[in-house]
mmCIF file of C-alpha atoms in Angstrom:
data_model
loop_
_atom_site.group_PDB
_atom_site.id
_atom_site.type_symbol
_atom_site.label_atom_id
_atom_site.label_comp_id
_atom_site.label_asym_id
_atom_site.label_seq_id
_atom_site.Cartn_x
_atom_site.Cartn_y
_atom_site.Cartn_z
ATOM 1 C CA UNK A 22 -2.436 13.658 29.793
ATOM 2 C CA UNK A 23 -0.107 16.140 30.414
ATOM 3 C CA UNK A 24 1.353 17.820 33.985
ATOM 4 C CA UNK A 25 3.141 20.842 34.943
ATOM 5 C CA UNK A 26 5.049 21.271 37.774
ATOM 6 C CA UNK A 27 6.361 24.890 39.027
ATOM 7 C CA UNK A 28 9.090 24.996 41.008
ATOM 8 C CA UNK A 29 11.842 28.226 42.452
ATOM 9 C CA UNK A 30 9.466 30.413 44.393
ATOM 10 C CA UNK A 31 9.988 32.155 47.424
ATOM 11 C CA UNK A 32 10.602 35.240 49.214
ATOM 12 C CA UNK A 33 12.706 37.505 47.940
ATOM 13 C CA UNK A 34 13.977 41.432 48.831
ATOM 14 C CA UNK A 35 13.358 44.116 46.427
ATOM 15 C CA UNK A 36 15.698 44.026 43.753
ATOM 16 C CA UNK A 37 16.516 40.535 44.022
ATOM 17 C CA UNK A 38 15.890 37.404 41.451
ATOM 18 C CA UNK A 39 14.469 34.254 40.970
ATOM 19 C CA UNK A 40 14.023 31.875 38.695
ATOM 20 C CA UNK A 41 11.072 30.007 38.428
ATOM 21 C CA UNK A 42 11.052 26.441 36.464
ATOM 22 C CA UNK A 43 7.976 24.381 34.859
ATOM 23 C CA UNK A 44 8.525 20.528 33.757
ATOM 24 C CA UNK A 45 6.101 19.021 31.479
ATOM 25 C CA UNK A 46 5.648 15.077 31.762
ATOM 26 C CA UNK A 47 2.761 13.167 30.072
ATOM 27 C CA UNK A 48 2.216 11.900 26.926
ATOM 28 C CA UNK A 49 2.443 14.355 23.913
ATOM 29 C CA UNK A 50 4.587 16.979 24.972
ATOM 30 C CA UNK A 51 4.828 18.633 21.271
ATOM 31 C CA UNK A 52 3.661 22.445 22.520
ATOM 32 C CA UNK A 53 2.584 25.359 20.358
ATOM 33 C CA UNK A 54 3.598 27.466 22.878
ATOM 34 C CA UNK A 55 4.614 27.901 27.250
ATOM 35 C CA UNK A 56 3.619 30.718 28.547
ATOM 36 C CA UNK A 57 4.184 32.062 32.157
ATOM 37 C CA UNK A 58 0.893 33.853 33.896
ATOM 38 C CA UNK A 59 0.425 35.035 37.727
ATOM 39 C CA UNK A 60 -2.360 36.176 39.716
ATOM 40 C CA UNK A 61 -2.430 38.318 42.561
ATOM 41 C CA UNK A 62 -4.352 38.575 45.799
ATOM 42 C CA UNK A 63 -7.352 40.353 45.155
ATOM 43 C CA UNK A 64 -6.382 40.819 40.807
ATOM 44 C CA UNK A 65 -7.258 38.801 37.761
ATOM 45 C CA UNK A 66 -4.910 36.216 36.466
ATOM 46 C CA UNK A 67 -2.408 38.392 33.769
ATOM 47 C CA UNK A 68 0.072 36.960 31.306
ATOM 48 C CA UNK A 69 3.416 37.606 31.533
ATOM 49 C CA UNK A 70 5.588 36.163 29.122
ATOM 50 C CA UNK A 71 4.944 33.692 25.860
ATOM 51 C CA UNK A 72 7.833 31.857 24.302
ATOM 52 C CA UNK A 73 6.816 30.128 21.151
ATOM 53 C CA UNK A 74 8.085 26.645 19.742
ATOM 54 C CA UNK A 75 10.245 28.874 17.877
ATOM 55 C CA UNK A 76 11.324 30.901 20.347
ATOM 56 C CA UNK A 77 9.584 33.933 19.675
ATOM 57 C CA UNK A 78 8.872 35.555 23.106
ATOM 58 C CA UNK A 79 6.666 38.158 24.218
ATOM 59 C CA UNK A 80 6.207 39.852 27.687
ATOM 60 C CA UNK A 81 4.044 42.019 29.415
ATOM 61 C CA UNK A 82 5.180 45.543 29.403
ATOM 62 C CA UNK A 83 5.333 45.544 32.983
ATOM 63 C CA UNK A 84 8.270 43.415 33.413
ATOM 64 C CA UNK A 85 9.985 44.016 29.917
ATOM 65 C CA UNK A 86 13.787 44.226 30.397
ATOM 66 C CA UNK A 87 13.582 42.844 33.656
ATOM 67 C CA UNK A 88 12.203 38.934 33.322
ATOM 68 C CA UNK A 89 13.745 36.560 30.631
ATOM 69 C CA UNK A 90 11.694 33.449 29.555
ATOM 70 C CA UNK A 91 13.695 30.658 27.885
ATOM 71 C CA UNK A 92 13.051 26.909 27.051
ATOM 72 C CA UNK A 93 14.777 24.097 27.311
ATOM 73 C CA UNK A 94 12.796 21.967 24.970
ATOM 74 C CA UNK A 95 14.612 19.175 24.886
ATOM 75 C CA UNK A 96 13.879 18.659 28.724
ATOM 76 C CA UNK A 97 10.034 19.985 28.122
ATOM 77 C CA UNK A 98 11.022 23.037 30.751
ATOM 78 C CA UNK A 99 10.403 26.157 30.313
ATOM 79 C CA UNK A 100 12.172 29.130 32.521
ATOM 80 C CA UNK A 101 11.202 32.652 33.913
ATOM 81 C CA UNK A 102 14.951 34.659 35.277
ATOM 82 C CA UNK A 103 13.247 37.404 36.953
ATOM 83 C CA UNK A 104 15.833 40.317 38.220
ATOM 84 C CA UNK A 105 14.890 43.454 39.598
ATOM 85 C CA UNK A 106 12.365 41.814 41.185
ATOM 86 C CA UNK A 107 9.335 44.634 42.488
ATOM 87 C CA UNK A 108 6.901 44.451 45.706
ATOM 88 C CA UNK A 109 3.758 44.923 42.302
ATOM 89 C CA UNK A 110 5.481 41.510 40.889
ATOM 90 C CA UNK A 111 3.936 39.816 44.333
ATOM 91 C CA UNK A 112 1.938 36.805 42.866
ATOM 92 C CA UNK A 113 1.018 33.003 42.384
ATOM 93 C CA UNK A 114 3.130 32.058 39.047
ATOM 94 C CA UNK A 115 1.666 29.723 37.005
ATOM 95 C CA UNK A 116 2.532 28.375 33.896
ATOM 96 C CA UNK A 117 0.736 26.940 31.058
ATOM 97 C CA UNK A 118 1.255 24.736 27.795
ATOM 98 C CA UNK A 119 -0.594 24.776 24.531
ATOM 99 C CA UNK A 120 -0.640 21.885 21.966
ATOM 100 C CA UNK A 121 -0.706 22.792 18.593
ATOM 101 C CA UNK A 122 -4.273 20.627 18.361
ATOM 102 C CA UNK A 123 -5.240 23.549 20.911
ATOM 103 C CA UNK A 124 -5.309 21.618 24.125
ATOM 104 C CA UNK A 125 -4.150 23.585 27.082
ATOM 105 C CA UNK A 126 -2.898 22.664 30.350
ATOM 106 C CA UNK A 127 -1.906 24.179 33.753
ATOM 107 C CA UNK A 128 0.443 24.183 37.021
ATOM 108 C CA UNK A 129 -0.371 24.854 40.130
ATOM 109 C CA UNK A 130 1.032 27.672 41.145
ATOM 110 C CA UNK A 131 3.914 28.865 42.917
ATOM 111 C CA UNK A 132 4.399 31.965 45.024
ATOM 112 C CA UNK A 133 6.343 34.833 44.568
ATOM 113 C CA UNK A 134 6.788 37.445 47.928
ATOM 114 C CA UNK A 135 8.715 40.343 47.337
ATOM 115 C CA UNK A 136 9.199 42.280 50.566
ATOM 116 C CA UNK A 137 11.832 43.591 52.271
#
């Protein structure tokens, strides 16, 4: 089996950055690609980046130029640097793992507030 565990939410002013974090543990931990979705109040759950085994990323144009997602894998962690941060970026972050045999796994969540 395989876990993910979010971590670096918060509350953050307008303009400001985080970085969120997602460790994989478990057996396995050979992914096709991480990926980095949120959902918020009231709004389907939307993708927002994709990073590849090799490291071909993709975002949503939403938060192009402004969010970065990179991969350690190595340490089976993948990273979101979010800068510029908006009130619309407001969500639950979660991320998510797919094998290459097509299994797919997700966190639970973590919050993002922007507000001033």
């Amino acid at each position: 089996q395989v876990q993910l565990a979010e971590s670096g939410g918060g509350l953050v002013q307008p303009g400001g950055s985080l970085t969120l974090s997602c460790a994989a543990s478990g057996s396995a931990l050979m992914f096709r690609t991480m990926a980095w979705y949120r959902q918020a109040p009231g709004k389907q759950r939307e993708l927002v980046a994709t990073m590849s085994r090799g490291i071909r990323t993709n975002y949503t144009d939403a938060v192009k130029g402004r969010f970065a997602i990179s991969r350690d894998i190595a340490k089976n962690t993948v990273y979101l640097q979010m800068n510029s941060l908006k009130p619309d970026d407001t969500a639950v972050y979660f991320c998510n793992a797919v094998r290459f045999d097509g299994s797919e796994y997700w966190g639970q969540g973590t919050q993002v507030t922007v507000s001033s």
